[in-house]
Amino acid sequence: MNFLSQLTGSFAQPCAENPTVAMIEAAYRHHELEWRYINCEVAPDELGDAVRGARAMGWAGFNCSIPHKVAVIEFLDGLGESAEVIGAVNCAVLRDGKLIGENTDGKGFVQSLRESVDPKDKTIVMFGAGGAARAIGVESALAGAKKITVVNRSEERGNAVVSLLNEKTATNAEFVCWDGDYQIPAGTDIVINATSIGLFPDVDACLALDMNTLTADMVVADVIPNPPETRLIREARQIGCTVIDGLGMLVNQGVIGIKYWSGREVDPTVMRTKLEEIFDVTTENSA
């Protein structure tokens, strides 16, 4: 008999609105894994203590969310290939006694995107230049995106992402300063919200975006998981766009994270179903 559970979890601030814990725990139970996932509120100045605590308690790994995806790197022992390129970590994995930073955000997003459209040779407009945006931009570029326009209020952060994409990938990236309602250029294939705008509790917030420049042949994706039906997703669907909510990215990166931690392949439908139960949503007309 073994009464010791293997621990995993998440460090973020705020963390209460993050449904990852329910999704991961559902997968653990479905596959009869004696594992637990603990959602932890961790302030920036306490992140080092949290990582040291995870080491001390023998955690198999943990996720990092806002605002820790870049700051956590200094407390880790090394980085995986994609995390090193991206410069951000959302998943730490204990390997041979060392905590290695990985990034599953971009991989999870691209997998979700491919359920509706192949990013290869597509033109993308992406709002945001934080850790999630860096991951999504890099993985979309590696998947063959032809052009990525990064729209962000901070010129320094936006140009940093553009430089990364142009130097490390074959895509053509450009920066546009986000000033007023941005107009989506004609010929854009995919529009991505990689910011926290619309995240609970500010559910009525929407991007400063001229919605009249969206067209029905565009794919609109939002990384916000709570609520899945953000104002952007709702209004884009009304226009006739194919929409992708944040649950797809969340589920897919969760599948990858569990594989990193446990070596087990888990069923993504179990995780998606749990999230749909929580938010009482259907996935008709969305991926």
Tab-separated table of C-alpha atoms in Angstrom:
chain	number	residue	atom	x	y	z
A	1	MET	CA	0.000	0.000	0.000
A	2	ASN	CA	1.263	3.428	-0.959
A	3	PHE	CA	-0.230	6.568	0.528
A	4	LEU	CA	2.224	8.969	-1.127
A	5	SER	CA	0.840	10.809	-4.150
A	6	GLN	CA	3.103	12.188	-6.847
A	7	LEU	CA	2.717	15.967	-6.889
A	8	THR	CA	2.443	18.453	-9.738
A	9	GLY	CA	0.851	21.883	-9.857
A	10	SER	CA	0.859	25.460	-11.064
A	11	PHE	CA	2.408	28.721	-9.894
A	12	ALA	CA	0.609	31.909	-10.923
A	13	GLN	CA	-0.875	35.192	-9.754
A	14	PRO	CA	-3.801	35.345	-9.983
A	15	CYS	CA	-4.499	31.622	-10.020
A	16	ALA	CA	-8.083	31.204	-8.804
A	17	GLU	CA	-9.613	31.527	-12.283
A	18	ASN	CA	-7.270	28.959	-13.862
A	19	PRO	CA	-9.223	25.725	-14.577
A	20	THR	CA	-6.093	23.673	-15.355
A	21	VAL	CA	-6.291	21.920	-11.993
A	22	ALA	CA	-9.728	20.429	-12.763
A	23	MET	CA	-8.651	19.356	-16.228
A	24	ILE	CA	-5.415	17.687	-15.109
A	25	GLU	CA	-7.032	15.995	-12.105
A	26	ALA	CA	-9.734	14.582	-14.402
A	27	ALA	CA	-7.030	12.997	-16.554
A	28	TYR	CA	-5.215	11.593	-13.516
A	29	ARG	CA	-8.414	9.993	-12.210
A	30	HIS	CA	-9.474	8.643	-15.613
A	31	HIS	CA	-6.115	6.928	-16.090
A	32	GLU	CA	-5.954	5.789	-12.451
A	33	LEU	CA	-2.749	7.671	-11.736
A	34	GLU	CA	-1.989	8.300	-8.065
A	35	TRP	CA	-1.004	11.873	-8.887
A	36	ARG	CA	-2.253	15.253	-7.699
A	37	TYR	CA	-2.207	18.754	-9.197
A	38	ILE	CA	-2.111	21.732	-6.819
A	39	ASN	CA	-3.046	25.242	-7.931
A	40	CYS	CA	-0.828	27.735	-6.062
A	41	GLU	CA	-1.084	31.512	-5.708
A	42	VAL	CA	2.522	32.683	-5.944
A	43	ALA	CA	3.584	36.335	-5.882
A	44	PRO	CA	6.560	37.364	-8.042
A	45	ASP	CA	8.855	37.933	-5.066
A	46	GLU	CA	8.023	34.456	-3.738
A	47	LEU	CA	8.591	32.518	-6.962
A	48	GLY	CA	12.069	31.360	-5.957
A	49	ASP	CA	10.734	30.005	-2.676
A	50	ALA	CA	7.941	28.180	-4.529
A	51	VAL	CA	10.401	26.485	-6.881
A	52	ARG	CA	12.658	25.494	-4.001
A	53	GLY	CA	9.609	24.130	-2.191
A	54	ALA	CA	8.656	22.014	-5.192
A	55	ARG	CA	12.183	20.605	-5.248
A	56	ALA	CA	12.095	19.864	-1.529
A	57	MET	CA	8.760	18.053	-1.794
A	58	GLY	CA	9.835	15.985	-4.780
A	59	TRP	CA	7.331	17.380	-7.268
A	60	ALA	CA	7.511	15.792	-10.723
A	61	GLY	CA	7.098	19.255	-12.201
A	62	PHE	CA	4.836	22.262	-12.390
A	63	ASN	CA	3.260	24.767	-14.732
A	64	CYS	CA	4.003	28.489	-14.664
A	65	SER	CA	1.455	31.040	-15.763
A	66	ILE	CA	1.116	34.829	-15.581
A	67	PRO	CA	3.400	36.526	-14.534
A	68	HIS	CA	6.140	33.907	-14.073
A	69	LYS	CA	6.872	32.440	-17.516
A	70	VAL	CA	10.101	34.378	-18.009
A	71	ALA	CA	11.107	35.044	-14.399
A	72	VAL	CA	11.083	31.339	-13.482
A	73	ILE	CA	14.033	30.610	-15.779
A	74	GLU	CA	16.604	31.859	-13.254
A	75	PHE	CA	15.418	29.260	-10.729
A	76	LEU	CA	15.685	26.262	-13.073
A	77	ASP	CA	18.634	24.031	-13.956
A	78	GLY	CA	18.255	24.212	-17.716
A	79	LEU	CA	15.918	24.682	-20.657
A	80	GLY	CA	14.512	22.441	-23.339
A	81	GLU	CA	15.143	23.349	-26.961
A	82	SER	CA	11.888	25.184	-27.657
A	83	ALA	CA	11.896	27.010	-24.315
A	84	GLU	CA	15.426	28.230	-24.998
A	85	VAL	CA	14.397	29.625	-28.376
A	86	ILE	CA	11.185	31.146	-27.024
A	87	GLY	CA	12.756	32.543	-23.869
A	88	ALA	CA	9.768	31.577	-21.736
A	89	VAL	CA	8.743	28.539	-19.693
A	90	ASN	CA	5.270	27.296	-18.821
A	91	CYS	CA	6.185	23.754	-17.787
A	92	ALA	CA	9.036	22.618	-15.533
A	93	VAL	CA	9.970	18.927	-15.519
A	94	LEU	CA	12.108	17.019	-13.008
A	95	ARG	CA	14.658	14.988	-14.981
A	96	ASP	CA	17.498	13.151	-13.250
A	97	GLY	CA	17.189	15.422	-10.242
A	98	LYS	CA	17.210	18.626	-12.291
A	99	LEU	CA	14.322	20.963	-13.075
A	100	ILE	CA	14.232	21.597	-16.806
A	101	GLY	CA	12.051	24.301	-18.313
A	102	GLU	CA	9.891	23.438	-21.305
A	103	ASN	CA	7.291	25.387	-23.241
A	104	THR	CA	4.069	23.633	-24.211
A	105	ASP	CA	1.986	26.776	-24.863
A	106	GLY	CA	2.951	27.154	-28.509
A	107	LYS	CA	2.820	23.454	-29.280
A	108	GLY	CA	-0.610	23.188	-27.676
A	109	PHE	CA	-1.860	26.208	-29.599
A	110	VAL	CA	-0.632	24.977	-32.979
A	111	GLN	CA	-2.165	21.561	-32.380
A	112	SER	CA	-5.466	23.265	-31.604
A	113	LEU	CA	-5.122	25.531	-34.640
A	114	ARG	CA	-4.537	22.585	-36.963
A	115	GLU	CA	-7.943	21.214	-36.080
A	116	SER	CA	-9.342	24.121	-38.123
A	117	VAL	CA	-6.518	25.360	-40.360
A	118	ASP	CA	-2.931	24.464	-41.200
A	119	PRO	CA	-0.718	27.474	-40.373
A	120	LYS	CA	1.665	26.612	-43.205
A	121	ASP	CA	1.932	29.509	-45.692
A	122	LYS	CA	-0.659	31.524	-43.748
A	123	THR	CA	-0.566	35.212	-42.813
A	124	ILE	CA	-1.094	35.823	-39.095
A	125	VAL	CA	-1.897	38.881	-36.970
A	126	MET	CA	-1.055	38.283	-33.308
A	127	PHE	CA	-1.936	40.634	-30.449
A	128	GLY	CA	0.492	40.565	-27.527
A	129	ALA	CA	4.205	40.108	-26.903
A	130	GLY	CA	4.345	38.267	-23.565
A	131	GLY	CA	5.366	34.702	-22.805
A	132	ALA	CA	2.350	33.101	-24.484
A	133	ALA	CA	2.746	35.289	-27.574
A	134	ARG	CA	6.427	34.389	-27.892
A	135	ALA	CA	5.598	30.688	-27.698
A	136	ILE	CA	2.715	30.900	-30.151
A	137	GLY	CA	4.729	33.024	-32.562
A	138	VAL	CA	7.720	30.687	-32.573
A	139	GLU	CA	5.699	27.484	-32.939
A	140	SER	CA	3.460	29.013	-35.642
A	141	ALA	CA	6.565	30.117	-37.527
A	142	LEU	CA	8.162	26.681	-37.184
A	143	ALA	CA	4.897	25.224	-38.508
A	144	GLY	CA	5.406	27.231	-41.697
A	145	ALA	CA	3.512	30.516	-41.217
A	146	LYS	CA	4.459	32.874	-44.047
A	147	LYS	CA	4.081	36.174	-42.199
A	148	ILE	CA	3.396	37.165	-38.590
A	149	THR	CA	2.458	40.706	-37.610
A	150	VAL	CA	2.958	41.352	-33.900
A	151	VAL	CA	0.621	44.060	-32.571
A	152	ASN	CA	1.566	45.374	-29.133
A	153	ARG	CA	1.480	48.588	-27.107
A	154	SER	CA	5.062	48.245	-25.855
A	155	GLU	CA	7.406	48.830	-28.783
A	156	GLU	CA	10.344	47.307	-26.914
A	157	ARG	CA	8.561	44.011	-26.152
A	158	GLY	CA	6.942	43.839	-29.577
A	159	ASN	CA	10.226	44.344	-31.419
A	160	ALA	CA	11.872	41.741	-29.183
A	161	VAL	CA	9.364	39.108	-30.364
A	162	VAL	CA	9.751	40.199	-33.996
A	163	SER	CA	13.542	39.998	-33.778
A	164	LEU	CA	13.275	36.542	-32.254
A	165	LEU	CA	11.015	35.317	-35.058
A	166	ASN	CA	13.144	36.816	-37.830
A	167	GLU	CA	16.411	35.535	-36.386
A	168	LYS	CA	15.340	32.049	-35.293
A	169	THR	CA	12.720	31.083	-37.895
A	170	ALA	CA	12.053	31.406	-41.616
A	171	THR	CA	8.912	33.503	-41.216
A	172	ASN	CA	8.631	37.182	-42.122
A	173	ALA	CA	7.741	39.051	-38.927
A	174	GLU	CA	6.945	42.722	-38.442
A	175	PHE	CA	5.926	44.919	-35.513
A	176	VAL	CA	2.977	47.316	-35.442
A	177	CYS	CA	2.466	49.638	-32.485
A	178	TRP	CA	-1.005	49.127	-31.012
A	179	ASP	CA	-2.504	52.612	-30.899
A	180	GLY	CA	-6.279	52.831	-31.114
A	181	ASP	CA	-8.509	50.267	-32.808
A	182	TYR	CA	-6.282	48.097	-34.966
A	183	GLN	CA	-7.520	47.338	-38.472
A	184	ILE	CA	-6.873	43.805	-39.680
A	185	PRO	CA	-5.155	43.976	-43.085
A	186	ALA	CA	-6.916	42.408	-46.056
A	187	GLY	CA	-5.522	38.966	-46.845
A	188	THR	CA	-4.985	37.998	-43.192
A	189	ASP	CA	-5.740	34.328	-42.624
A	190	ILE	CA	-5.480	33.987	-38.822
A	191	VAL	CA	-6.056	36.485	-35.991
A	192	ILE	CA	-4.788	35.563	-32.515
A	193	ASN	CA	-5.390	37.164	-29.134
A	194	ALA	CA	-2.303	36.190	-27.129
A	195	THR	CA	-2.977	38.765	-24.396
A	196	SER	CA	-4.895	38.430	-21.109
A	197	ILE	CA	-7.626	40.789	-22.333
A	198	GLY	CA	-11.001	39.170	-21.622
A	199	LEU	CA	-9.772	36.952	-18.788
A	200	PHE	CA	-12.113	36.487	-15.825
A	201	PRO	CA	-13.241	38.601	-14.034
A	202	ASP	CA	-12.974	41.276	-16.763
A	203	VAL	CA	-15.095	39.195	-19.126
A	204	ASP	CA	-16.544	42.131	-21.075
A	205	ALA	CA	-13.133	43.423	-22.107
A	206	CYS	CA	-12.288	43.176	-25.782
A	207	LEU	CA	-9.266	43.933	-27.913
A	208	ALA	CA	-8.941	47.440	-29.321
A	209	LEU	CA	-9.800	46.073	-32.731
A	210	ASP	CA	-11.926	47.339	-35.597
A	211	MET	CA	-14.305	44.380	-35.808
A	212	ASN	CA	-15.505	45.603	-39.212
A	213	THR	CA	-12.133	44.555	-40.650
A	214	LEU	CA	-12.721	40.901	-39.745
A	215	THR	CA	-14.113	38.780	-42.568
A	216	ALA	CA	-15.833	35.411	-42.590
A	217	ASP	CA	-12.863	33.691	-44.251
A	218	MET	CA	-10.586	34.476	-41.287
A	219	VAL	CA	-9.843	32.183	-38.353
A	220	VAL	CA	-9.987	33.978	-34.996
A	221	ALA	CA	-8.295	32.330	-32.013
A	222	ASP	CA	-8.225	33.379	-28.357
A	223	VAL	CA	-5.889	31.954	-25.729
A	224	ILE	CA	-8.228	32.887	-22.851
A	225	PRO	CA	-9.624	29.694	-21.243
A	226	ASN	CA	-11.859	31.414	-18.674
A	227	PRO	CA	-14.337	32.213	-20.031
A	228	PRO	CA	-14.012	30.144	-23.243
A	229	GLU	CA	-16.620	32.359	-24.905
A	230	THR	CA	-14.755	35.663	-24.744
A	231	ARG	CA	-16.236	38.778	-26.238
A	232	LEU	CA	-13.774	38.463	-29.138
A	233	ILE	CA	-14.853	34.886	-29.855
A	234	ARG	CA	-18.532	35.771	-29.567
A	235	GLU	CA	-18.357	38.756	-31.908
A	236	ALA	CA	-16.088	36.992	-34.421
A	237	ARG	CA	-18.514	34.067	-34.573
A	238	GLN	CA	-21.364	36.482	-35.312
A	239	ILE	CA	-19.367	37.813	-38.254
A	240	GLY	CA	-19.018	34.257	-39.551
A	241	CYS	CA	-15.363	33.649	-38.700
A	242	THR	CA	-14.137	30.197	-37.752
A	243	VAL	CA	-13.308	30.579	-34.058
A	244	ILE	CA	-10.965	28.696	-31.751
A	245	ASP	CA	-11.428	29.158	-28.021
A	246	GLY	CA	-8.729	28.904	-25.383
A	247	LEU	CA	-9.801	25.464	-24.184
A	248	GLY	CA	-8.147	23.737	-27.134
A	249	MET	CA	-4.743	25.206	-26.374
A	250	LEU	CA	-5.190	24.492	-22.664
A	251	VAL	CA	-6.097	20.846	-23.239
A	252	ASN	CA	-3.325	20.184	-25.735
A	253	GLN	CA	-0.597	21.759	-23.625
A	254	GLY	CA	-1.935	19.771	-20.665
A	255	VAL	CA	-1.602	16.513	-22.591
A	256	ILE	CA	2.000	17.388	-23.455
A	257	GLY	CA	2.767	18.417	-19.859
A	258	ILE	CA	1.461	15.172	-18.383
A	259	LYS	CA	3.549	13.229	-20.902
A	260	TYR	CA	6.636	15.188	-19.794
A	261	TRP	CA	5.939	14.532	-16.103
A	262	SER	CA	4.688	10.958	-16.110
A	263	GLY	CA	5.595	9.461	-19.464
A	264	ARG	CA	1.907	8.621	-19.976
A	265	GLU	CA	-0.279	9.509	-22.951
A	266	VAL	CA	-3.641	10.731	-21.677
A	267	ASP	CA	-6.993	11.119	-23.396
A	268	PRO	CA	-7.591	14.785	-24.343
A	269	THR	CA	-11.355	14.279	-24.652
A	270	VAL	CA	-11.558	13.569	-20.907
A	271	MET	CA	-9.933	16.904	-20.208
A	272	ARG	CA	-12.002	18.850	-22.723
A	273	THR	CA	-15.215	17.294	-21.426
A	274	LYS	CA	-14.362	18.327	-17.884
A	275	LEU	CA	-13.765	21.918	-18.960
A	276	GLU	CA	-17.010	22.003	-20.931
A	277	GLU	CA	-18.873	20.771	-17.842
A	278	ILE	CA	-17.319	23.533	-15.750
A	279	PHE	CA	-18.125	26.308	-18.190
A	280	ASP	CA	-21.373	24.816	-19.513
A	281	VAL	CA	-20.328	25.370	-23.119
A	282	THR	CA	-20.664	23.495	-26.384
A	283	THR	CA	-18.088	23.437	-29.157
A	284	GLU	CA	-20.384	23.831	-32.139
A	285	ASN	CA	-18.755	26.032	-34.775
A	286	SER	CA	-15.519	26.191	-32.800
A	287	ALA	CA	-12.442	24.047	-32.397
